[in-house]
């Protein structure tokens, strides 16, 4: 019984595989023929409706008494039903893939057709643009030709006018040349007379200039000698001035130092207080007089500055009398808590 069952199964499998392979081959062949025969210029067709079907085998009802052979047959039938259902599903999937491929091909054909139309429109627009450009170029060329003709006519008129003017100018030039030649002759005769008079005048001027040059040379010599003396005296004066200035700065610093040591400002003094005093000295360095020129506004501050000036019995002064008279005979000094100047 089991051997008979194996025979039935082996017999059932072979017929099922062959129809499925044949079906797949037929579908592929049909799909290739459809793609090969497709017309690219044909308008897009509406997408066909896809039908999905599924084979449902009714469940077998169990019989009260079934022998083993019947059970094997029913199992074989159920297996074949499942295989048919699987083959049907594969066929539907292949059909759906074929429809999608056809739809994609139609969409690509529609896009190519649209691109072709756009290219044709662009080509027409380009041709129209080129035609307009050629027409504009033709009109421009015609206008340029007319302008050249006008310029040529204008140039001819101008050439004739210039020729007429040149002829008139040549006539005037010849007349002017004759007049100039006559004037030149008269001028040469006049120059000959004037040259003789000029020669006599120049000779008299030469003698007078020689006398004047001699006098000028003598005066220049005297001026150079006077300038040399003046420069020497100025150099000596500058040297004395520099020496006096340097010496005065030295003694002014000494006087400020002495006054700074002798000055005791009051406790009420502030940085803003300044008293300006005028000091008169004797050549010996002794104090001649002191006078308050500008008050600080504080009498104690002013009196302390005056006391400091009077406290020095002798001021340091230079031995040079000129330096003393210029810088130290009479001078002013300012008293401030921060500085003396």
Short mmCIF file of C-alpha atoms in Angstrom, two decimals:
data_model
loop_
_atom_site.label_atom_id
_atom_site.label_comp_id
_atom_site.label_asym_id
_atom_site.label_seq_id
_atom_site.Cartn_x
_atom_site.Cartn_y
_atom_site.Cartn_z
CA UNK A 1 0.00 0.00 0.00
CA UNK A 2 2.84 2.40 0.79
CA UNK A 3 4.59 1.53 -2.44
CA UNK A 4 1.45 2.35 -4.39
CA UNK A 5 1.26 5.73 -2.63
CA UNK A 6 4.82 6.63 -3.69
CA UNK A 7 3.91 5.77 -7.30
CA UNK A 8 0.90 8.09 -7.22
CA UNK A 9 2.94 11.01 -5.82
CA UNK A 10 5.68 10.65 -8.38
CA UNK A 11 3.14 10.48 -11.21
CA UNK A 12 1.32 13.60 -9.88
CA UNK A 13 4.40 15.87 -9.63
CA UNK A 14 5.59 15.60 -13.22
CA UNK A 15 2.41 16.85 -14.91
CA UNK A 16 2.19 19.86 -12.49
CA UNK A 17 5.74 21.16 -13.16
CA UNK A 18 5.45 21.05 -16.92
CA UNK A 19 2.32 23.31 -17.29
CA UNK A 20 3.81 25.93 -14.93
CA UNK A 21 7.05 26.13 -16.91
CA UNK A 22 5.13 26.33 -20.17
CA UNK A 23 2.90 29.09 -18.75
CA UNK A 24 5.90 31.16 -17.59
CA UNK A 25 7.60 30.76 -20.97
CA UNK A 26 4.41 31.81 -22.82
CA UNK A 27 4.03 34.90 -20.62
CA UNK A 28 7.64 35.95 -21.18
CA UNK A 29 7.24 35.46 -24.93
CA UNK A 30 4.06 37.56 -25.00
CA UNK A 31 5.75 40.32 -22.96
CA UNK A 32 8.78 40.38 -25.33
CA UNK A 33 6.54 40.57 -28.40
CA UNK A 34 4.54 43.41 -26.81
CA UNK A 35 7.69 45.40 -26.10
CA UNK A 36 9.15 44.78 -29.58
CA UNK A 37 5.99 45.81 -31.38
CA UNK A 38 5.28 48.90 -29.33
CA UNK A 39 4.97 52.09 -31.38
CA UNK A 40 6.78 55.04 -29.74
CA UNK A 41 4.58 57.62 -31.46
CA UNK A 42 1.30 56.05 -30.34
CA UNK A 43 -0.66 58.11 -27.78
CA UNK A 44 -0.75 56.72 -24.24
CA UNK A 45 -3.53 54.24 -23.62
CA UNK A 46 -5.50 54.00 -20.41
CA UNK A 47 -4.07 51.62 -17.92
CA UNK A 48 -5.97 48.26 -18.09
CA UNK A 49 -7.70 47.12 -15.04
CA UNK A 50 -5.97 44.32 -13.24
CA UNK A 51 -8.06 41.40 -11.95
CA UNK A 52 -6.82 39.55 -8.95
CA UNK A 53 -8.25 36.06 -8.47
CA UNK A 54 -7.56 33.49 -5.83
CA UNK A 55 -8.56 29.88 -5.97
CA UNK A 56 -10.14 28.71 -2.75
CA UNK A 57 -10.48 25.02 -2.41
CA UNK A 58 -13.33 23.94 -0.21
CA UNK A 59 -12.30 22.08 2.82
CA UNK A 60 -13.10 18.37 2.40
CA UNK A 61 -15.61 17.07 4.78
CA UNK A 62 -14.42 14.06 6.73
CA UNK A 63 -16.25 10.87 6.04
CA UNK A 64 -17.04 8.54 8.80
CA UNK A 65 -15.15 5.63 7.26
CA UNK A 66 -12.32 6.18 4.78
CA UNK A 67 -9.76 3.64 3.81
CA UNK A 68 -6.06 4.43 3.45
CA UNK A 69 -6.14 4.62 -0.35
CA UNK A 70 -8.86 7.26 -0.26
CA UNK A 71 -6.92 9.29 2.25
CA UNK A 72 -3.83 9.19 0.02
CA UNK A 73 -5.88 10.27 -2.98
CA UNK A 74 -7.44 13.15 -1.11
CA UNK A 75 -4.06 14.27 0.20
CA UNK A 76 -2.72 14.14 -3.34
CA UNK A 77 -5.67 16.20 -4.57
CA UNK A 78 -5.16 18.81 -1.85
CA UNK A 79 -1.47 19.06 -2.74
CA UNK A 80 -2.29 19.47 -6.40
CA UNK A 81 -4.88 22.14 -5.49
CA UNK A 82 -2.25 24.04 -3.51
CA UNK A 83 0.21 23.78 -6.37
CA UNK A 84 -2.43 25.05 -8.80
CA UNK A 85 -3.19 27.93 -6.43
CA UNK A 86 0.52 28.78 -6.21
CA UNK A 87 0.82 28.59 -10.01
CA UNK A 88 -2.18 30.89 -10.35
CA UNK A 89 -0.65 33.38 -7.92
CA UNK A 90 2.62 33.32 -9.87
CA UNK A 91 0.69 33.86 -13.09
CA UNK A 92 -1.17 36.82 -11.55
CA UNK A 93 2.13 38.31 -10.27
CA UNK A 94 3.65 37.90 -13.74
CA UNK A 95 0.57 39.48 -15.30
CA UNK A 96 0.79 42.40 -12.88
CA UNK A 97 4.53 42.85 -13.62
CA UNK A 98 3.75 42.77 -17.35
CA UNK A 99 1.03 45.41 -16.94
CA UNK A 100 3.34 47.60 -14.85
CA UNK A 101 6.09 47.28 -17.49
CA UNK A 102 3.60 48.22 -20.21
CA UNK A 103 2.40 51.19 -18.13
CA UNK A 104 6.02 52.31 -17.56
CA UNK A 105 6.74 51.94 -21.27
CA UNK A 106 3.66 54.01 -22.14
CA UNK A 107 4.68 56.68 -19.59
CA UNK A 108 8.20 56.84 -21.03
CA UNK A 109 6.77 57.07 -24.53
CA UNK A 110 4.50 59.93 -23.39
CA UNK A 111 7.49 61.75 -21.85
CA UNK A 112 9.54 61.24 -25.02
CA UNK A 113 6.68 62.57 -27.09
CA UNK A 114 6.40 65.62 -24.83
CA UNK A 115 10.15 66.18 -25.04
CA UNK A 116 9.97 65.86 -28.83
CA UNK A 117 7.21 68.44 -28.98
CA UNK A 118 9.16 70.77 -26.67
CA UNK A 119 12.25 70.34 -28.84
CA UNK A 120 10.19 71.08 -31.94
CA UNK A 121 8.78 74.20 -30.24
CA UNK A 122 12.29 75.28 -29.25
CA UNK A 123 13.50 74.62 -32.78
CA UNK A 124 10.64 76.71 -34.22
CA UNK A 125 11.36 79.49 -31.70
CA UNK A 126 15.07 79.37 -32.57
CA UNK A 127 14.28 79.46 -36.28
CA UNK A 128 11.95 82.45 -35.77
CA UNK A 129 14.62 84.19 -33.65
CA UNK A 130 17.25 83.54 -36.32
CA UNK A 131 14.86 84.84 -38.98
CA UNK A 132 14.29 88.00 -36.93
CA UNK A 133 18.02 88.39 -36.43
CA UNK A 134 18.64 87.95 -40.16
CA UNK A 135 15.97 90.53 -40.93
CA UNK A 136 17.47 92.93 -38.39
CA UNK A 137 20.92 92.31 -39.86
CA UNK A 138 19.59 92.97 -43.35
CA UNK A 139 17.94 96.20 -42.25
CA UNK A 140 21.10 97.19 -40.41
CA UNK A 141 23.18 96.44 -43.51
CA UNK A 142 20.83 98.51 -45.66
CA UNK A 143 21.01 101.39 -43.18
CA UNK A 144 24.82 101.08 -43.09
CA UNK A 145 24.95 101.12 -46.90
CA UNK A 146 22.76 104.23 -47.02
CA UNK A 147 24.95 105.84 -44.33
CA UNK A 148 28.08 105.00 -46.36
CA UNK A 149 26.55 106.55 -49.46
CA UNK A 150 25.63 109.67 -47.50
CA UNK A 151 29.10 109.87 -46.00
CA UNK A 152 30.63 109.39 -49.45
CA UNK A 153 28.54 112.21 -50.88
CA UNK A 154 29.38 114.38 -47.88
CA UNK A 155 33.06 113.55 -48.28
CA UNK A 156 32.95 114.50 -51.97
CA UNK A 157 31.27 117.79 -51.16
CA UNK A 158 33.80 118.45 -48.45
CA UNK A 159 36.68 117.57 -50.79
CA UNK A 160 35.43 120.01 -53.41
CA UNK A 161 34.98 122.70 -50.77
CA UNK A 162 38.50 122.08 -49.46
CA UNK A 163 39.89 122.24 -53.02
CA UNK A 164 38.21 125.60 -53.53
CA UNK A 165 39.54 126.85 -50.22
CA UNK A 166 43.04 125.61 -51.05
CA UNK A 167 42.96 127.45 -54.36
CA UNK A 168 41.87 130.66 -52.64
CA UNK A 169 44.47 130.12 -49.92
CA UNK A 170 47.20 129.60 -52.52
CA UNK A 171 46.21 132.84 -54.20
CA UNK A 172 46.29 134.70 -50.92
CA UNK A 173 49.62 133.06 -50.07
CA UNK A 174 51.23 134.21 -53.30
CA UNK A 175 49.99 137.76 -52.74
CA UNK A 176 51.20 137.60 -49.15
CA UNK A 177 54.58 136.30 -50.34
CA UNK A 178 55.02 139.23 -52.72
CA UNK A 179 54.05 141.65 -49.96
CA UNK A 180 56.47 140.02 -47.51
CA UNK A 181 59.32 140.12 -50.02
CA UNK A 182 58.81 143.85 -50.46
CA UNK A 183 58.62 144.35 -46.70
CA UNK A 184 61.76 142.24 -46.26
CA UNK A 185 63.68 144.40 -48.69
CA UNK A 186 62.60 147.53 -46.88
CA UNK A 187 63.40 145.90 -43.53
CA UNK A 188 66.93 144.95 -44.55
CA UNK A 189 67.60 148.50 -45.68
CA UNK A 190 66.25 149.83 -42.38
CA UNK A 191 68.28 147.26 -40.44
CA UNK A 192 71.44 148.36 -42.17
CA UNK A 193 70.81 151.92 -41.08
CA UNK A 194 69.90 150.84 -37.56
CA UNK A 195 72.92 148.53 -37.22
CA UNK A 196 75.31 151.36 -37.80
CA UNK A 197 73.53 153.51 -35.23
CA UNK A 198 73.41 150.54 -32.86
CA UNK A 199 77.12 149.92 -33.27
CA UNK A 200 77.89 153.48 -32.24
CA UNK A 201 75.49 153.27 -29.30
CA UNK A 202 76.93 149.97 -28.13
CA UNK A 203 80.45 151.32 -28.23
CA UNK A 204 79.42 154.23 -26.02
CA UNK A 205 77.55 151.88 -23.67
CA UNK A 206 80.56 149.55 -23.49
CA UNK A 207 82.82 152.29 -22.30
CA UNK A 208 80.21 153.43 -19.78
CA UNK A 209 79.64 149.82 -18.60
CA UNK A 210 83.33 149.25 -18.04
CA UNK A 211 83.43 152.31 -15.82
CA UNK A 212 80.32 151.13 -13.98
CA UNK A 213 81.70 147.59 -13.56
CA UNK A 214 84.85 148.93 -12.02
CA UNK A 215 82.79 150.97 -9.57
CA UNK A 216 80.55 147.96 -8.81
CA UNK A 217 83.50 145.69 -8.26
CA UNK A 218 84.92 148.11 -5.76
CA UNK A 219 81.59 148.41 -4.00
CA UNK A 220 81.16 144.61 -3.98
CA UNK A 221 84.55 144.18 -2.38
CA UNK A 222 83.63 146.64 0.34
CA UNK A 223 80.24 144.93 0.83
CA UNK A 224 81.89 141.50 1.16
CA UNK A 225 84.27 142.81 3.75
CA UNK A 226 81.39 144.43 5.68
CA UNK A 227 79.28 141.22 5.42
CA UNK A 228 82.20 139.14 6.69
CA UNK A 229 82.59 141.44 9.65
CA UNK A 230 78.84 141.34 10.30
CA UNK A 231 78.75 137.54 10.17
CA UNK A 232 81.71 137.29 12.52
CA UNK A 233 80.06 139.67 14.94
CA UNK A 234 76.72 137.75 14.67
CA UNK A 235 78.49 134.44 15.28
CA UNK A 236 80.23 135.87 18.30
CA UNK A 237 76.93 137.32 19.55
CA UNK A 238 75.21 133.96 19.11
CA UNK A 239 78.00 132.23 20.96
CA UNK A 240 77.75 134.76 23.78
CA UNK A 241 73.97 134.40 23.80
CA UNK A 242 74.21 130.61 24.01
CA UNK A 243 76.76 130.84 26.78
CA UNK A 244 74.65 133.38 28.66
CA UNK A 245 71.53 131.23 28.27
CA UNK A 246 73.30 128.10 29.47
CA UNK A 247 74.81 130.00 32.42
CA UNK A 248 71.47 131.61 33.28
CA UNK A 249 69.72 128.22 33.32
CA UNK A 250 72.34 126.92 35.71
CA UNK A 251 71.98 129.83 38.14
CA UNK A 252 68.18 129.82 37.85
CA UNK A 253 68.17 126.18 38.92
CA UNK A 254 70.42 127.04 41.87
CA UNK A 255 68.12 129.90 42.92
CA UNK A 256 65.03 127.64 42.73
CA UNK A 257 66.83 125.02 44.81
CA UNK A 258 67.80 127.56 47.49
CA UNK A 259 64.27 129.01 47.63
CA UNK A 260 62.74 125.52 47.74
CA UNK A 261 64.91 124.69 50.77
CA UNK A 262 64.04 127.99 52.50
CA UNK A 263 60.28 127.88 51.77
CA UNK A 264 57.85 126.41 54.30
CA UNK A 265 54.32 126.61 52.87
CA UNK A 266 51.45 126.79 55.42
CA UNK A 267 49.34 123.76 56.19
CA UNK A 268 46.37 125.39 54.44
CA UNK A 269 48.23 125.40 51.10
CA UNK A 270 46.65 123.49 48.23
CA UNK A 271 47.93 122.40 44.84
CA UNK A 272 45.88 125.10 43.08
CA UNK A 273 47.54 127.99 44.98
CA UNK A 274 50.25 129.95 43.10
CA UNK A 275 51.94 133.18 44.19
CA UNK A 276 54.02 135.10 41.64
CA UNK A 277 56.85 137.33 43.00
CA UNK A 278 59.12 139.87 41.25
CA UNK A 279 62.71 139.79 42.62
CA UNK A 280 65.36 142.49 42.09
CA UNK A 281 69.02 141.54 42.85
CA UNK A 282 72.26 143.44 43.15
CA UNK A 283 75.37 142.38 41.19
CA UNK A 284 76.78 141.01 44.44
CA UNK A 285 73.82 138.58 44.75
CA UNK A 286 72.15 140.49 47.55
CA UNK A 287 68.39 141.01 47.51
CA UNK A 288 67.41 144.46 46.29
CA UNK A 289 63.66 144.14 46.62
CA UNK A 290 60.79 141.66 46.32
CA UNK A 291 57.21 142.40 45.25
CA UNK A 292 54.07 140.27 45.14
CA UNK A 293 52.85 140.42 41.51
CA UNK A 294 50.01 137.86 41.63
CA UNK A 295 48.49 136.69 44.90
CA UNK A 296 47.46 133.11 45.52
CA UNK A 297 44.35 134.31 47.36
CA UNK A 298 45.75 133.08 50.66
CA UNK A 299 47.71 135.65 52.69
CA UNK A 300 49.52 132.99 54.72
CA UNK A 301 50.65 131.31 51.49
CA UNK A 302 51.80 134.68 50.02
CA UNK A 303 53.67 135.66 53.22
CA UNK A 304 55.44 132.30 53.34
CA UNK A 305 56.70 132.86 49.77
CA UNK A 306 57.87 136.42 50.62
CA UNK A 307 59.62 135.18 53.77
CA UNK A 308 61.44 132.49 51.78
CA UNK A 309 62.74 135.11 49.31
CA UNK A 310 63.85 137.46 52.09
CA UNK A 311 65.48 134.67 54.09
CA UNK A 312 68.34 134.23 51.61
CA UNK A 313 71.20 136.59 52.46
CA UNK A 314 72.89 136.12 49.07
CA UNK A 315 71.63 134.63 45.79
CA UNK A 316 73.89 132.69 43.42
CA UNK A 317 74.47 134.96 40.36
CA UNK A 318 76.90 134.70 37.40
CA UNK A 319 80.11 136.73 37.30
CA UNK A 320 79.39 137.86 33.73
CA UNK A 321 77.82 141.32 33.97
CA UNK A 322 75.86 141.02 30.71
CA UNK A 323 74.33 137.70 31.85
CA UNK A 324 73.44 139.22 35.19
CA UNK A 325 71.87 142.35 33.71
CA UNK A 326 69.82 140.35 31.19
CA UNK A 327 68.53 137.49 33.37
CA UNK A 328 69.07 138.26 37.05
CA UNK A 329 68.79 142.02 37.59
CA UNK A 330 65.03 141.58 37.77
CA UNK A 331 63.00 138.39 37.25
CA UNK A 332 59.77 136.75 38.40
CA UNK A 333 59.26 133.41 40.10
CA UNK A 334 56.13 131.41 40.91
CA UNK A 335 55.60 129.56 44.19
CA UNK A 336 53.41 126.45 44.03
CA UNK A 337 53.31 123.50 46.45
CA UNK A 338 54.31 121.19 43.61
CA UNK A 339 56.91 123.31 41.80
CA UNK A 340 58.92 126.54 41.68
CA UNK A 341 59.39 128.23 38.33
#
